[in-house]
Short mmCIF file of C-alpha atoms in Angstrom, two decimals:
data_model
loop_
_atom_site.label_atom_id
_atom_site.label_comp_id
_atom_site.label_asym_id
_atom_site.label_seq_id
_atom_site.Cartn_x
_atom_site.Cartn_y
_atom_site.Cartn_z
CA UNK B 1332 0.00 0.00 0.00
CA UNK B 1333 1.39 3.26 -1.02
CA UNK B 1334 1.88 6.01 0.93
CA UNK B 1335 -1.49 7.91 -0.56
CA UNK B 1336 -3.46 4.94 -0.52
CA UNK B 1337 -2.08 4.57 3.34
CA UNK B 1338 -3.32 8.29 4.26
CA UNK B 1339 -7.24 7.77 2.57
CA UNK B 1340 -7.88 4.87 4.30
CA UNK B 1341 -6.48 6.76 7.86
CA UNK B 1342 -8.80 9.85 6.56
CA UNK B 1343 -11.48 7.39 6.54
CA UNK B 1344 -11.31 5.97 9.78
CA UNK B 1345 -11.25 9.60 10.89
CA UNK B 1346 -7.66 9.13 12.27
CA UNK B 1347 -6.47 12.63 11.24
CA UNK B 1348 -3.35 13.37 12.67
CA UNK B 1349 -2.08 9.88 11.41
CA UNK B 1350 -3.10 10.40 7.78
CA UNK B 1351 -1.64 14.52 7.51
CA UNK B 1352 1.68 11.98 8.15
CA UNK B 1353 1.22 9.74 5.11
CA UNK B 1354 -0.14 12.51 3.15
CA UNK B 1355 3.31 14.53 4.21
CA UNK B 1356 4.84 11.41 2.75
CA UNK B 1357 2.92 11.21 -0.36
CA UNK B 1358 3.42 14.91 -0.84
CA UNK B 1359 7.18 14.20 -0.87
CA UNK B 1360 7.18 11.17 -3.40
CA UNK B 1361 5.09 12.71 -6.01
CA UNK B 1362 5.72 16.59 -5.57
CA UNK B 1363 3.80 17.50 -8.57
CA UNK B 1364 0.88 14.63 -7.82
CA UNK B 1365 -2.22 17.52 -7.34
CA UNK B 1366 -4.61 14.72 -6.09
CA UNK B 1367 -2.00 14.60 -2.89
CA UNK B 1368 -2.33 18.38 -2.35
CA UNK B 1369 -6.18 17.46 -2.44
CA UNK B 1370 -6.04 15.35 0.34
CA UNK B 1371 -3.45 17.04 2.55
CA UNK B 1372 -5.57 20.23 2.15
CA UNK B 1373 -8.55 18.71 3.23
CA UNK B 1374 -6.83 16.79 6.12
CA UNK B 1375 -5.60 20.55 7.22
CA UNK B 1376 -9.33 21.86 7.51
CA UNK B 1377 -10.50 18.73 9.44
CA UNK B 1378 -7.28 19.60 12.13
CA UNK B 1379 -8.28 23.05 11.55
CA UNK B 1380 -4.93 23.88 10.08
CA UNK B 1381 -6.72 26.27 7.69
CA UNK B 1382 -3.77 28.64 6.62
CA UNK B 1383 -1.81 24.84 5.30
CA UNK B 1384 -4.82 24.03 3.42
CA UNK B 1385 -5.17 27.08 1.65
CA UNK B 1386 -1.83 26.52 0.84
CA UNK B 1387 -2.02 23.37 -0.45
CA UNK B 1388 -4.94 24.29 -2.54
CA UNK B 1389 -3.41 26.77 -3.66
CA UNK B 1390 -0.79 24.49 -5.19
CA UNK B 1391 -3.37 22.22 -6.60
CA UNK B 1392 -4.56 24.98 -8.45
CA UNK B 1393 -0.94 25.73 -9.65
CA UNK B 1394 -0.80 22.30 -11.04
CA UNK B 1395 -4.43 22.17 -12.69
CA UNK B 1396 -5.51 25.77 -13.05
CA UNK B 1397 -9.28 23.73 -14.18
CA UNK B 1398 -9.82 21.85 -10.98
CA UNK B 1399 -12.68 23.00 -9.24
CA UNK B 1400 -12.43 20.65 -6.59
CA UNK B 1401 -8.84 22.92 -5.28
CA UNK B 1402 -11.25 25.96 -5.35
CA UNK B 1403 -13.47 24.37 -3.36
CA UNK B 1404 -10.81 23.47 -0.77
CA UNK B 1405 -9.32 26.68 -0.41
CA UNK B 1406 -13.12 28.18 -0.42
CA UNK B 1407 -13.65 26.19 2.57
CA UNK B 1408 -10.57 26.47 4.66
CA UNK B 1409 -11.00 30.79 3.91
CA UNK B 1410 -14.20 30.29 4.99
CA UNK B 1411 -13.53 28.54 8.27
CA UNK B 1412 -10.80 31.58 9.01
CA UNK B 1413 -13.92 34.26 8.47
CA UNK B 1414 -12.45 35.17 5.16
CA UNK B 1415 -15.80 35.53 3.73
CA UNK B 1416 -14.40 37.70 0.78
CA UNK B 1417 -11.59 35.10 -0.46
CA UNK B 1418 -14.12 32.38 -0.25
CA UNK B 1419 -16.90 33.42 -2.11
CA UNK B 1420 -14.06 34.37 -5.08
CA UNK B 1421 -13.15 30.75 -4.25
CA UNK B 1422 -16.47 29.08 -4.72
CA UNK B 1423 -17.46 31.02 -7.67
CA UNK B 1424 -14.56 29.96 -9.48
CA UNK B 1425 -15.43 26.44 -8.38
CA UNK B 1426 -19.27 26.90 -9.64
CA UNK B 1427 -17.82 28.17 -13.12
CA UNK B 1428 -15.68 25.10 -13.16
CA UNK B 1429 -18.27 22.85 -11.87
CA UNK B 1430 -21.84 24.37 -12.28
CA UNK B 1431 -23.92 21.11 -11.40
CA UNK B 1432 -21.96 20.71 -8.17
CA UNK B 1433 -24.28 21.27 -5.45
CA UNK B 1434 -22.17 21.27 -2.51
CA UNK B 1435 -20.20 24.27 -4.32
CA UNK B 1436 -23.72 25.98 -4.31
CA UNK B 1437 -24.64 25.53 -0.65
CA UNK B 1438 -21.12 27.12 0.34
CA UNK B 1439 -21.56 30.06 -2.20
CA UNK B 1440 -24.85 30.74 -0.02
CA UNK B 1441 -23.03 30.46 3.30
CA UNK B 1442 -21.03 33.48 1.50
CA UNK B 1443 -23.42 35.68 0.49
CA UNK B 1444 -25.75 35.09 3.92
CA UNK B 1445 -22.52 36.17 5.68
CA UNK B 1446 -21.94 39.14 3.26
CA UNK B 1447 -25.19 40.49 2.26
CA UNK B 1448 -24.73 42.76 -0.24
CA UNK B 1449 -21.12 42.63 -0.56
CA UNK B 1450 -21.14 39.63 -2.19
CA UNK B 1451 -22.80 40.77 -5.38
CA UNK B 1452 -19.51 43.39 -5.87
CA UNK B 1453 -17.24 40.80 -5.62
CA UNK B 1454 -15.85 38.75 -8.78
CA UNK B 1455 -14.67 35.07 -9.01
CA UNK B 1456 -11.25 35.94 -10.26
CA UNK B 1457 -9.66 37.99 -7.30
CA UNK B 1458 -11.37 38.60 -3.54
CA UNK B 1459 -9.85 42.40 -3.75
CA UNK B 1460 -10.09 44.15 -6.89
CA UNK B 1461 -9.40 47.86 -7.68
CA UNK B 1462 -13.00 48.48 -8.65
CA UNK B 1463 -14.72 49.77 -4.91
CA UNK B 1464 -11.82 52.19 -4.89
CA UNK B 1465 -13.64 55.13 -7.08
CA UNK B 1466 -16.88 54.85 -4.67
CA UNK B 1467 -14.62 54.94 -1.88
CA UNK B 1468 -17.16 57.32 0.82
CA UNK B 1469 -19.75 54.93 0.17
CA UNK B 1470 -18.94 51.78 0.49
CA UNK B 1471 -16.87 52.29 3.60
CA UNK B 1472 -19.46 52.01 6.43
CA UNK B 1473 -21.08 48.90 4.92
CA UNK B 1474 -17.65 46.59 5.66
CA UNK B 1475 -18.42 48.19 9.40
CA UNK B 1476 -21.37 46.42 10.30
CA UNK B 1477 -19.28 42.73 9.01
CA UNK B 1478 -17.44 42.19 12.39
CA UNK B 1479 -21.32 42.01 14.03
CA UNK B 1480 -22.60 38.68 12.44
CA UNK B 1481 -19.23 37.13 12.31
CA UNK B 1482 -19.24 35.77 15.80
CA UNK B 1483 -22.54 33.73 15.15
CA UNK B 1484 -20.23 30.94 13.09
CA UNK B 1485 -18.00 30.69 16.15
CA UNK B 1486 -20.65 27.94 17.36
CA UNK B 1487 -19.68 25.28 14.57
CA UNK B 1488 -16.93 23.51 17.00
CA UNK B 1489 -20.18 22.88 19.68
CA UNK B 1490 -21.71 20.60 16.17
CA UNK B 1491 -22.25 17.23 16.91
CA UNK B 1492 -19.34 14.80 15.68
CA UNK B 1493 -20.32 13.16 12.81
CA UNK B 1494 -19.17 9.78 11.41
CA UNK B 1495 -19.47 7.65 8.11
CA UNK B 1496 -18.92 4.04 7.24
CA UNK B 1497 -19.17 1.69 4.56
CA UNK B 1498 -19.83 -1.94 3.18
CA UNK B 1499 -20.65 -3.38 0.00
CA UNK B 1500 -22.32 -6.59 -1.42
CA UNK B 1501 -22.00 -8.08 -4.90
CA UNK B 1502 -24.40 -4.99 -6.08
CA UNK B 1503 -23.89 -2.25 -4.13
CA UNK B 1504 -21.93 0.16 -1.83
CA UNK B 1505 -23.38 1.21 1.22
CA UNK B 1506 -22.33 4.51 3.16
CA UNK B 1507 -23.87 5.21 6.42
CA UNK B 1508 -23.10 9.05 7.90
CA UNK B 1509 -24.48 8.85 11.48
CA UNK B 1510 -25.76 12.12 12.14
CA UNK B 1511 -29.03 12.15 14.75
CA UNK B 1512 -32.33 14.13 13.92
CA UNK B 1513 -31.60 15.00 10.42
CA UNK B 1514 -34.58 16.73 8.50
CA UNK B 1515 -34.76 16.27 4.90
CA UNK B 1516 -34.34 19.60 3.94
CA UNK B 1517 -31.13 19.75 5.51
CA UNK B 1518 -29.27 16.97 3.36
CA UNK B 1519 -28.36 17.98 0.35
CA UNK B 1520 -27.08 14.29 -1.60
CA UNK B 1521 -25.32 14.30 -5.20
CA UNK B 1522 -24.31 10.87 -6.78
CA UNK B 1523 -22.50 11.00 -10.42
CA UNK B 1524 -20.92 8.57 -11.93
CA UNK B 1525 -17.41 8.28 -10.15
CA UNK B 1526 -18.39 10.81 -7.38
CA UNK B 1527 -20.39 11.32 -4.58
CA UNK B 1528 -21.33 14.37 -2.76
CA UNK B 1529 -23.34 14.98 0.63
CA UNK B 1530 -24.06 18.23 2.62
CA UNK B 1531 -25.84 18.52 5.96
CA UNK B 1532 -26.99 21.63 7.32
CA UNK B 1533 -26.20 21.42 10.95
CA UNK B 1534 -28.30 22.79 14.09
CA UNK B 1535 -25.05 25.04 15.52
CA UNK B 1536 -25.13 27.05 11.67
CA UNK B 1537 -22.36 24.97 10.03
CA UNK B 1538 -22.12 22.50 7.16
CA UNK B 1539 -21.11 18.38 7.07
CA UNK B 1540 -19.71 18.37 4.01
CA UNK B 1541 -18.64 14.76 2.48
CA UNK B 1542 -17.13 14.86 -0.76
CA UNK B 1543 -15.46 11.49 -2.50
CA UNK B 1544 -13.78 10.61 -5.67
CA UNK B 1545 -15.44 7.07 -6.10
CA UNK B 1546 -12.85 3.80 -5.95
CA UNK B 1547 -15.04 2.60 -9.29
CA UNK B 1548 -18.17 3.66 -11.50
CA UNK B 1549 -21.57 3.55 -10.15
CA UNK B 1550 -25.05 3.90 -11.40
CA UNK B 1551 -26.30 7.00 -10.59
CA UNK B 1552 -29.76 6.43 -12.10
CA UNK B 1553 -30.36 3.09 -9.41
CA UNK B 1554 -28.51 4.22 -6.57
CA UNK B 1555 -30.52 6.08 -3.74
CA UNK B 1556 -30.68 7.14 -0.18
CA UNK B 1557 -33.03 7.20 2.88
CA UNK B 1558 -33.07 9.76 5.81
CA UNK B 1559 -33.07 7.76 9.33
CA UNK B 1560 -33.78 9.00 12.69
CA UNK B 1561 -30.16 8.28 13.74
CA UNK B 1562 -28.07 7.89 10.11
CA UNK B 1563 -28.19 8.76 6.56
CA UNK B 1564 -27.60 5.65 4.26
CA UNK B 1565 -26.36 6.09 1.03
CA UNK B 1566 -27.09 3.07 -1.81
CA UNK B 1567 -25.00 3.13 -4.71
CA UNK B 1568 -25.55 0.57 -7.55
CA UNK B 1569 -22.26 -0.67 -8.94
CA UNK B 1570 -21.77 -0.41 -12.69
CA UNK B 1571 -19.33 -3.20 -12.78
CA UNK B 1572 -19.55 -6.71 -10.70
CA UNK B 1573 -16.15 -6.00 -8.85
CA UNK B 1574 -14.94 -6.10 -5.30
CA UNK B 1575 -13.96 -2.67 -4.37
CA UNK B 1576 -11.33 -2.52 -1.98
CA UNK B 1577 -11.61 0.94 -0.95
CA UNK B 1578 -14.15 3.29 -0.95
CA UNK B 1579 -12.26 6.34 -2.37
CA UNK B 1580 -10.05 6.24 -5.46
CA UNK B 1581 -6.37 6.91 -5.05
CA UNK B 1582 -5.24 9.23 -7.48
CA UNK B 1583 -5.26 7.58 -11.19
CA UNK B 1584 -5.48 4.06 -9.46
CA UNK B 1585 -8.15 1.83 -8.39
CA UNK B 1586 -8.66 -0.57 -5.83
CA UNK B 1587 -11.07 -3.32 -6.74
CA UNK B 1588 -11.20 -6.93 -7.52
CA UNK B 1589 -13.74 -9.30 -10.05
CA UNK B 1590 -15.92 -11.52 -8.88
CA UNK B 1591 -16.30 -14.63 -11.05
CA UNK B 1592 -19.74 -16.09 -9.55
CA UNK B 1593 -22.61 -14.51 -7.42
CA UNK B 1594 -22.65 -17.83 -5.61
CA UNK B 1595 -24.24 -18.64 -1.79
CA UNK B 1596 -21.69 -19.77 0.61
CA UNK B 1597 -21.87 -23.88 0.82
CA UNK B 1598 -23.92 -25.22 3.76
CA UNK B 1599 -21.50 -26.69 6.06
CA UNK B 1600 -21.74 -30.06 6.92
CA UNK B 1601 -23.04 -31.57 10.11
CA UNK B 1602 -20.28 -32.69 12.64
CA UNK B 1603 -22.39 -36.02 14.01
CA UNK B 1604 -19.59 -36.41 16.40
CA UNK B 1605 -20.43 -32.74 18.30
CA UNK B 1606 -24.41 -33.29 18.10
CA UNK B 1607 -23.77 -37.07 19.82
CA UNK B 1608 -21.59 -35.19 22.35
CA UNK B 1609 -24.42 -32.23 22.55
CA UNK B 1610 -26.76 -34.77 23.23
CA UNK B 1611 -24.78 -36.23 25.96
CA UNK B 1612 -23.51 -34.03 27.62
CA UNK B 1613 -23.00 -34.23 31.16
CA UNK B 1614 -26.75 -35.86 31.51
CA UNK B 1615 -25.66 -40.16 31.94
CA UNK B 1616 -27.84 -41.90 29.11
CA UNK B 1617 -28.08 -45.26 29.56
CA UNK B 1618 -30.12 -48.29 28.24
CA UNK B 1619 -32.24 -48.81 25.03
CA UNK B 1620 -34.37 -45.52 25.77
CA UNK B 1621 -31.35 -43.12 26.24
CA UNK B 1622 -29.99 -44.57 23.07
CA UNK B 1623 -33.14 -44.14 20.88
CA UNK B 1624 -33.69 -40.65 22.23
CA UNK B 1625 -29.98 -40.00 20.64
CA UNK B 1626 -31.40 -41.39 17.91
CA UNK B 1627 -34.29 -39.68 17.54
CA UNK B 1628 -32.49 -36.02 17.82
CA UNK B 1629 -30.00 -37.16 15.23
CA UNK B 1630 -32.83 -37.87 13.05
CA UNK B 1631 -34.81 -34.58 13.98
CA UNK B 1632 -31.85 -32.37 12.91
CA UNK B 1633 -31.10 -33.96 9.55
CA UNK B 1634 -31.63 -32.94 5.88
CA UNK B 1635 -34.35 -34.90 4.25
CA UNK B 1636 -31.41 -37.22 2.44
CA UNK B 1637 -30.14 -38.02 5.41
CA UNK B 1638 -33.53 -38.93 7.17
CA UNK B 1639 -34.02 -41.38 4.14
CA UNK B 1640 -30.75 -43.01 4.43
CA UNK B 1641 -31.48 -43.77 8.31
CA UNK B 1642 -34.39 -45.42 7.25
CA UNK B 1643 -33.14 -47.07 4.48
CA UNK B 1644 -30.29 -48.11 6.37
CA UNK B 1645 -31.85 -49.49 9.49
CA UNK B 1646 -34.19 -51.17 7.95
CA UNK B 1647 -32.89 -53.23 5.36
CA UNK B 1648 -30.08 -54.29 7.99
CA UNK B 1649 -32.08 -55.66 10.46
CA UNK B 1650 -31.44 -52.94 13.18
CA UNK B 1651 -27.87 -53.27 12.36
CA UNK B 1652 -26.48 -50.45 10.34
CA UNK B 1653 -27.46 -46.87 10.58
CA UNK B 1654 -26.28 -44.27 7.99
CA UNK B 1655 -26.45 -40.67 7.51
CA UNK B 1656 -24.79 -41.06 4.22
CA UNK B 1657 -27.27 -40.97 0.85
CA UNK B 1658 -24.60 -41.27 -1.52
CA UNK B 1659 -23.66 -44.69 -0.63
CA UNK B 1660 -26.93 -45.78 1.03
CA UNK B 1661 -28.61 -45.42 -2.27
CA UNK B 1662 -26.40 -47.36 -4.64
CA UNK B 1663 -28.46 -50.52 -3.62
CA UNK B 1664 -29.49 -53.31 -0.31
CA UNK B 1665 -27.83 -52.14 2.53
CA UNK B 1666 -26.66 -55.50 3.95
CA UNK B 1667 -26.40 -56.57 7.91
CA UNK B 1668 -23.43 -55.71 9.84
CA UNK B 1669 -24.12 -57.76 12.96
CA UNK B 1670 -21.90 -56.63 16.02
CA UNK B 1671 -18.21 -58.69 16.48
CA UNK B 1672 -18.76 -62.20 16.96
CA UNK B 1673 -22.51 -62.18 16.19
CA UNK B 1674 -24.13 -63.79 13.36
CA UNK B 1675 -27.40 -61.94 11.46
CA UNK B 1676 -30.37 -64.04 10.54
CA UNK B 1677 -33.67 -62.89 8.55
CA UNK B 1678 -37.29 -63.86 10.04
CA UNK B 1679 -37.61 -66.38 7.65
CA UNK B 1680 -35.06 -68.02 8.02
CA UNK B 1681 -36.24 -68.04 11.80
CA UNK B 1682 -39.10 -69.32 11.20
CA UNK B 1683 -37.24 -72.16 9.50
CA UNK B 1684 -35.37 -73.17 12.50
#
């Protein structure tokens, strides 16, 4: 497992401090690997080492001027540091990149709610341009009354902590984000094809935000999710009849194995030897009735071949023989096997003597 791969699946597990360390690695093998400064940006925020993960955004943006996922990062961490102006440049260079992307429009509203009319004077290209220089008089005592509804995001750290997991069958991934008393119209859920996007609107004013590059293609149109009292779970169909092996991809490679047969595990076989000893016990069994209750429970927990080879067995041996096996009790007469130093006779030839 390479370093990269190492770091998502310690992101994952939520084990933060851990992953910034294989991400640091990562960082260092492939220096101009932007899906590394991805990560290590977003591990920042989550430490709330915003001023790193702008500037590992920024570098992702250095290396791919078009990703709108490195906008989105740095949006986020300016954000967090009450940069309100930086971020909404941030996010609207994001949306341009990536207009569909609804997480990039819930953030672009946290901007303007947090600016008010600001935000409409403020382009996508640079947070401080030259233009609000000529009406200088004006606009100066509208920044003033900024500073007033900045405290209210202070009470994000008092959110709840919020967790996700995930498992898969043959068909499907399953993500489960356990966050209690979630309305509906607080969840804001995107699935596309090799990405999968999920924003919660939080009762302290800030935003869950959940945003994965996919370990392999899913169905968008069949995949689905339900809102629970205490957890969100997210259904995604798999295009493909493979074994992932990790939930997120890492960088250009994927984790994931075939599966040759959608097959149910084999029944396992019954293990006489522990149901006589079950039976037993510590309970002393003795005589003809102890023995045909152990009969009677071996026969009770049998398949129906292996009733009708006790029967088959027993009877055409006189008493003598009783077999659990089908496969050989079937091939014909099941003859008498008398105990040592006993001979078997049939009733007629009784009746002969």
């Amino acid at each position: 497992m390479d370093a990269l791969q190492k770091a998502n699946s310690l992101f994952v597990d939520e084990n933060y401090a851990e992953a910034l360390t294989h991400y640091n690695a990562a960082v260092e093998a492939e220096p101009k690997s932007g899906e590394a400064f991805l990560k290590r940006s977003l591990c920042h925020t989550k430490l709330n080492n915003f001023l790193d993960a702008v500037e590992d955004a920024n570098k992702a943006i250095a290396l791919d001027p078009n990703n709108g996922k490195a906008y989105l990062r740095k949006g986020i961490a300016c954000f967090e540091m009450e940069e309100y102006e930086t971020a909404f440049a941030a996010f609207t260079k994001a949306s341009g990149l990536e207009p569909d992307n609804a997480t990039i429009k819930t953030w672009i509203r946290k901007c303007q709610a947090e600016l008010g009319e600001d935000a409409k004077t403020i382009p996508s290209s640079t947070p401080t341009p030259a233009t609000p220089s000529a009406p200088a008089p004006t606009p100066a005592p509208t920044p003033t009354p900024t500073p007033t509804p900045i405290p209210t995001p202070t009470t994000a750290p008092s959110a709840p902590k919020i967790r996700h997991e995930w498992y898969q069958n043959n068909t499907h991934i399953y993500v489960s984000i356990f966050c209690k008393g979630t309305k509906k119209e607080d969840v804001d859920i995107k699935m596309e094809a090799e990405e999968l996007s999920v924003s919660i609107k939080l009762s302290g004013g800030s935003d869950y935000v959940l945003d994965l590059d996919l370990c392999e293609a899913i169905v968008p149109g069949e995949s689905s999710y339900e809102i629970m009292s205490t957890k969100i779970e997210v259904m995604l169909k798999k295009e493909k009849l493979l074994k992932w092996l990790s939930l997120e991809r890492t960088a250009e490679k994927r984790g994931s194995q075939a599966l040759d047969t959608v097959a149910a595990p084999p029944q396992p076989k019954k293990n006489w030897d522990k149901i006589v000893a079950d039976n037993l016990g510590d309970e002393k069994v003795e005589g003809e009735a102890g023995l045909n209750k152990l009969f009677q429970d071996i026969f009770s927990g049998g398949s129906d071949e292996q009733k009708k080879a006790m029967i088959k067995s027993f009877t055409e041996s006189g008493g003598t023989v009783l077999s659990t096996n089908w496969d050989e009790v079937g091939k014909g007469e099941v003859k008498p096997s008398p105990p040592k130093g006993m001979e078997a006779h049939t009733w007629s030839e009784n009746q002969r003597a």
